[in-house]
XYZ file of C-alpha atoms in Angstrom:
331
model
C -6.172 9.880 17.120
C -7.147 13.469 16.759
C -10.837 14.955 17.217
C -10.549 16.029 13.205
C -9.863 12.354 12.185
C -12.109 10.891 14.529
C -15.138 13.476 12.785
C -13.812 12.460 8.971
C -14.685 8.287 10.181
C -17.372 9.254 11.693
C -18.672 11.217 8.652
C -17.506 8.569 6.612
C -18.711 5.585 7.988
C -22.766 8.063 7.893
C -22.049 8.781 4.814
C -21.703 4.817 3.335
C -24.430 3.859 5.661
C -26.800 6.053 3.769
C -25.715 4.894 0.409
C -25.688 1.171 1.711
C -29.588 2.250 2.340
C -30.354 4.235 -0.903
C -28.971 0.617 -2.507
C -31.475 -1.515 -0.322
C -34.164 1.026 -1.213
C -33.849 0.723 -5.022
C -32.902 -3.396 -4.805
C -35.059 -4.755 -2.073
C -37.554 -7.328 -3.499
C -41.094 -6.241 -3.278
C -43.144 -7.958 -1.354
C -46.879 -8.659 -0.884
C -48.987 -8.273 2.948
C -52.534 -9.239 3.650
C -54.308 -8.239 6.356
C -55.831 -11.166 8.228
C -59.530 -11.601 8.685
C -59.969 -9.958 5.096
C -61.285 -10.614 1.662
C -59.991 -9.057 -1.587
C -56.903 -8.831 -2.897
C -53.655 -8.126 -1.181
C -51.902 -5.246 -0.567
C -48.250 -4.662 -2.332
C -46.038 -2.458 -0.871
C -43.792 -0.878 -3.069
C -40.833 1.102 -2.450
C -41.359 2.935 -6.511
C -44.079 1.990 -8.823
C -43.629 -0.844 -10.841
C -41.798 0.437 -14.194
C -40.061 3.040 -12.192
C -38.034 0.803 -9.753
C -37.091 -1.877 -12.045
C -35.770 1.534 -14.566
C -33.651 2.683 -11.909
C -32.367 -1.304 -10.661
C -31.593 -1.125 -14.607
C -29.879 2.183 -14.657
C -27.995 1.598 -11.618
C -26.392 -1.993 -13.287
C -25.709 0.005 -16.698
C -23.680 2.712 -14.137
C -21.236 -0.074 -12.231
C -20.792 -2.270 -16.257
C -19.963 1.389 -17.120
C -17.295 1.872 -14.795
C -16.008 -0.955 -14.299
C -12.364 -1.498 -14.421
C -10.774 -4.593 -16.247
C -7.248 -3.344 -15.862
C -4.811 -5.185 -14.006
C -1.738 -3.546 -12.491
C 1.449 -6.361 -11.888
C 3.598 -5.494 -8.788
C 6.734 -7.033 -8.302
C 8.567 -7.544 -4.332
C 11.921 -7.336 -5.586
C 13.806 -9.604 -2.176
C 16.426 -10.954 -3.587
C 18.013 -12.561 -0.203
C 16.118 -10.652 2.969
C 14.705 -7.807 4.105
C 13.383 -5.893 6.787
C 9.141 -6.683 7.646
C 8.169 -3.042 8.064
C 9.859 -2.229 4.623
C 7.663 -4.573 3.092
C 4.341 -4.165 5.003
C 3.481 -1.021 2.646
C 2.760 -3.711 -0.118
C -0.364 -4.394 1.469
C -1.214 -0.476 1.295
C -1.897 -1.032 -2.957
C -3.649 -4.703 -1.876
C -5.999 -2.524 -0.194
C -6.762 -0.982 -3.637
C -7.533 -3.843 -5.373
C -10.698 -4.529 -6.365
C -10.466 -8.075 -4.891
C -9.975 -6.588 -1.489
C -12.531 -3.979 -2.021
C -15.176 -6.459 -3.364
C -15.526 -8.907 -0.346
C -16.193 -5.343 1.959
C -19.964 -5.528 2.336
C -20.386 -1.894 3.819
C -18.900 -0.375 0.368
C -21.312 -0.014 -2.852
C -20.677 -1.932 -5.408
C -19.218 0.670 -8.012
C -16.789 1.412 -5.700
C -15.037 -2.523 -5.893
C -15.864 -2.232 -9.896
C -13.808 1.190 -10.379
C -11.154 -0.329 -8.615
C -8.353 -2.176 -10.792
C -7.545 -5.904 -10.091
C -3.818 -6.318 -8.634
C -1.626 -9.389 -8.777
C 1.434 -9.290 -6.868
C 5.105 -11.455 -7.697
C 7.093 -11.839 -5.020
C 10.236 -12.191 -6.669
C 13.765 -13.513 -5.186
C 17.201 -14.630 -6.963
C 18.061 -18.425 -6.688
C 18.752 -19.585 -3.304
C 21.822 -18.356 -1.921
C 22.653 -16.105 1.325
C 19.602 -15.607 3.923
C 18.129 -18.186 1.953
C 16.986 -21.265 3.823
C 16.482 -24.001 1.886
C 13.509 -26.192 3.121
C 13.101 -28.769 -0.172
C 12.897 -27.954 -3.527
C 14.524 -24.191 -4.979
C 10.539 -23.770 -5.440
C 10.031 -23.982 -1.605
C 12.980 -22.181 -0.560
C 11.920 -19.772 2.074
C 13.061 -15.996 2.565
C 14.464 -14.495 5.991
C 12.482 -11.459 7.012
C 13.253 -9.513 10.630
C 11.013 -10.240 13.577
C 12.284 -13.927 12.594
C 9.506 -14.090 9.833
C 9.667 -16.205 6.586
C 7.896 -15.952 3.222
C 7.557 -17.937 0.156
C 8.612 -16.156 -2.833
C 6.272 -16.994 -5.955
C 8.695 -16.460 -8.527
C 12.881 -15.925 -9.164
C 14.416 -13.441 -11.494
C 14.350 -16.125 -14.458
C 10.705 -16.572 -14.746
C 9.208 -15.044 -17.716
C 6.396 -13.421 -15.940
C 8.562 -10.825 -14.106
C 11.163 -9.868 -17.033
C 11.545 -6.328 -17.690
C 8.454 -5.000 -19.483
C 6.100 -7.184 -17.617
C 5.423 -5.390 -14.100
C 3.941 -2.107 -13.420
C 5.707 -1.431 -10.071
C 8.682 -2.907 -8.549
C 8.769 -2.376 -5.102
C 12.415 -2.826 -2.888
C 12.042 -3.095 0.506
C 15.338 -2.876 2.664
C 17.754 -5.741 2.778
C 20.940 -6.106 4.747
C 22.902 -2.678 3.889
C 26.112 -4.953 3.670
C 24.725 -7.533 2.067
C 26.370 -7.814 -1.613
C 24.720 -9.190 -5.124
C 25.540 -10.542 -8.146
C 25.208 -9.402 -11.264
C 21.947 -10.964 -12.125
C 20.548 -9.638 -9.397
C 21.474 -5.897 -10.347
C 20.985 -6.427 -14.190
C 17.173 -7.742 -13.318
C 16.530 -4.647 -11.580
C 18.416 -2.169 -13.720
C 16.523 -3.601 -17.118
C 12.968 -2.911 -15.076
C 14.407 0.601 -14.241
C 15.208 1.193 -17.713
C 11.516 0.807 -18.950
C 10.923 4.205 -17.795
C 7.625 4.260 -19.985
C 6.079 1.287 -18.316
C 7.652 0.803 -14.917
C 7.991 2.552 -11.888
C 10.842 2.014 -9.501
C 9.722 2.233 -5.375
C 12.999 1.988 -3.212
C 11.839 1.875 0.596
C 14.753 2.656 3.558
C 17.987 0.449 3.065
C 16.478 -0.756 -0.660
C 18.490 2.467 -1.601
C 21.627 0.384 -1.687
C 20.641 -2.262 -3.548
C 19.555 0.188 -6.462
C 22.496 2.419 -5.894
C 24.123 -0.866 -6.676
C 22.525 -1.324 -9.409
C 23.130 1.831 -10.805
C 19.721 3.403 -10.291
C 20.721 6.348 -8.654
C 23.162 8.013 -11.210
C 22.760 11.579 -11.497
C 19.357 11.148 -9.668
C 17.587 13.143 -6.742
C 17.097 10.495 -4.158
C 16.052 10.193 -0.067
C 17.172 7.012 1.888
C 16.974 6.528 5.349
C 17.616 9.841 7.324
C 20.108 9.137 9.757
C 22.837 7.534 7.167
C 22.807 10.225 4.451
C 26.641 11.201 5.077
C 27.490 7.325 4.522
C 25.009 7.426 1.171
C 26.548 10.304 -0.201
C 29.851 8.643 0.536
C 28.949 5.252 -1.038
C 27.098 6.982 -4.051
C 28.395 10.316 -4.658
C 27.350 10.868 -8.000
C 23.826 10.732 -6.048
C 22.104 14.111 -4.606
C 20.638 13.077 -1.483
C 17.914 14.765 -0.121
C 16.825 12.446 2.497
C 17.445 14.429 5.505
C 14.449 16.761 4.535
C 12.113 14.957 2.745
C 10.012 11.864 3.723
C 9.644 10.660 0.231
C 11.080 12.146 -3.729
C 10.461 11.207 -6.963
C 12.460 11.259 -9.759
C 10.872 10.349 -12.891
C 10.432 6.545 -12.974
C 12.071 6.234 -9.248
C 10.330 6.991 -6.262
C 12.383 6.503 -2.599
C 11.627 7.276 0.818
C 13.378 7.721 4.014
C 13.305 4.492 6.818
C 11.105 2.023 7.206
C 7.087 3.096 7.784
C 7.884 5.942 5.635
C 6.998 3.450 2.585
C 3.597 3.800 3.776
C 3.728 7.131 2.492
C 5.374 6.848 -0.486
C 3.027 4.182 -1.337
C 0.024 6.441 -0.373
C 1.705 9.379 -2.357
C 2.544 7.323 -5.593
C -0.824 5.957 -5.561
C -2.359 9.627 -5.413
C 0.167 10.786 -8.245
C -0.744 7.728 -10.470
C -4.117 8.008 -11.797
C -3.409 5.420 -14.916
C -3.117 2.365 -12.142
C -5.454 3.699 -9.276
C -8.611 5.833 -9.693
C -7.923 8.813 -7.295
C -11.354 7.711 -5.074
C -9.888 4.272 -4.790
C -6.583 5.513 -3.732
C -8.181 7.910 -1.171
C -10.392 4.822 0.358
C -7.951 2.513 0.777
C -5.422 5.169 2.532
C -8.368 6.311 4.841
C -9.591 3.010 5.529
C -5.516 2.351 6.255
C -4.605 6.049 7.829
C -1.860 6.272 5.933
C -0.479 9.406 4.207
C -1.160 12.119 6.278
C 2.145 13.005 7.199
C 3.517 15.315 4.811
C 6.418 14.905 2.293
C 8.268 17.386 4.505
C 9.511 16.163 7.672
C 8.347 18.373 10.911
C 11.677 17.898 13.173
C 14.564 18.953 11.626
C 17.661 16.971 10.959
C 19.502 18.998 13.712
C 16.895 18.175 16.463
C 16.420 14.281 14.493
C 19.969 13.766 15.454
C 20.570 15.167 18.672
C 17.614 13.023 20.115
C 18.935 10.205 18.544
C 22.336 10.679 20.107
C 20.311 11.996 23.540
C 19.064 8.422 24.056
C 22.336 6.585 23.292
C 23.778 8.542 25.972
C 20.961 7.901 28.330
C 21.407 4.090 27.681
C 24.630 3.787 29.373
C 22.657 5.206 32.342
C 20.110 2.208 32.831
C 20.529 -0.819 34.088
C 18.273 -4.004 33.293
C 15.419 -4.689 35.276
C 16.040 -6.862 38.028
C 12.874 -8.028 38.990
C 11.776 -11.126 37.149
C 8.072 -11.393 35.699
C 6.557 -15.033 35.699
C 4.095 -15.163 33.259
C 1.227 -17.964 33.094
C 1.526 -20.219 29.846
């Protein structure tokens, strides 16, 4: 970490301390002292006269009822048979936003947990089928994420809470880039694409292909992952890809990014963009609390110099052997 982000926490984490005390100052209970050995009444310490304190506990409750937030934004995993972990991991970026996640954080005042919007998440899947394994029920079927991970999905494309219309935010992490779907797959996606007024679109890395099969990318500006743009513009070339230059693009109601941890980013920059769902102080908390989105939209390396260290450490592979040595480790 840099010396200018280490000075920003440290400011930060002052700067909520002192509110945190301003907040004990106006709530603390008052409290009554009297000196031993003495007759007469008791002392009361008070941090405000009487009428004054109890005007400003009063103000201060009218202030968070005021801004309080009773929206809820619905965000939809779109996995229909597997995907990568990383791809998906950014969903926890707009968790972070919520103001259930925000509320149980003592150090934070409380306006900040009652400006934030609640956020209920669908983790959505097709009926069981490839990458699918079946444990019991199609209820309990579990999905096959990398890093040999697997999740329960909450609800399939036929439930009525996740129909077109109903989400906010569909987010599509990467699947297999081989992997094929059927056409209930695709249509499910296409008809939440096609409610451009109410929901927006997130493709992260390989998700590309599963919305370019869906027909998502038609005549739209799109990134995908970096080093595969020649086989994207191949496989979709009524697409402009622009993925070799920028870390994340929007095109109205569809917002992709480039491989993997770049979803971080286009979460964090969708969230910044997108003041009707997230409150632009609640978007900046959660990204600084998560230090994500300070890389910019343009990539600093350039395809050229992307490539040939890519292609650098393939040939250095053929180079090293193995280690030999054996390491015994306690269990």
């Amino acid at each position: 970490m840099d010396r200018k982000s280490c000075w920003r926490i440290y400011v930060a984490g002052v700067f909520l301390q002192l509110v945190s005390r301003l907040e004990m100052l106006y709530t603390r209970p008052w409290f009554t002292y009297k000196f031993k050995d003495q007759s007469g009444p008791a002392i009361r310490f008070l941090p405000y006269p009487n009428q004054h304190n109890q005007s400003i506990r009063i103000r201060r409750e009218q202030t968070v009822d005021r801004m309080a937030n009773d929206k809820a934004v619905k965000i939809g995993v779109f996995i229909p048979s597997e995907c990568q972990l990383l791809d998906m991991a950014c969903i926890d970026v707009f968790a972070m936003m919520s103001k259930e996640y925000l509320g149980g954080l003592p150090m934070l005042p409380k306006h900040i947990s009652a400006l934030a919007p609640s956020v209920n998440f669908f983790h959505i899947t097709a009926a069981p089928a490839v990458g699918i394994e079946t444990t019991g029920p199609p209820s309990q079927s579990l999905l096959q994420l990398t890093a040999g991970v697997k999740m329960q999905a909450t609800h399939d494309i036929s439930h009525p809470d996740v129909q077109p219309g109903k989400l906010d935010i569909v987010l599509v992490p990467g699947p297999d880039p081989n992997a094929s779907w059927d056409d209930g797959v695709l249509g499910f996606l296409r008809g939440h694409a096609e409610q451009k007024e109410v929901t927006d679109v997130l493709s992260v890395c390989t998700g590309v292909f599963l919305c370019g099969a869906a027909g998502l990318l038609k005549e739209k500006t799109v990134c995908g992952p970096r080093g595969i743009q020649d086989l994207l513009r191949k496989r979709f070339p009524e697409t402009e890809f622009v993925g070799e230059k920028y870390r994340w693009y929007r095109d109205g109601n569809f917002w992709s990014c480039g491989g993997i941890t770049n979803g971080n980013d286009l979460v964090a920059a969708y969230a910044r963009s997108s003041e009707k769902h997230f409150p632009a102080p609640i978007a900046e908390i959660a990204c600084q609390m998560a230090e994500v989105g300070e890389r910019t939209q343009l990539y600093e390396k350039r395809q050229a110099r992307f490539l040939l260290g890519f292609v650098w450490q393939i040939v250095k592979a053929w180079f090293v052997k193995p280690s030999e040595q054996v390491q015994k480790k306690d269990i």
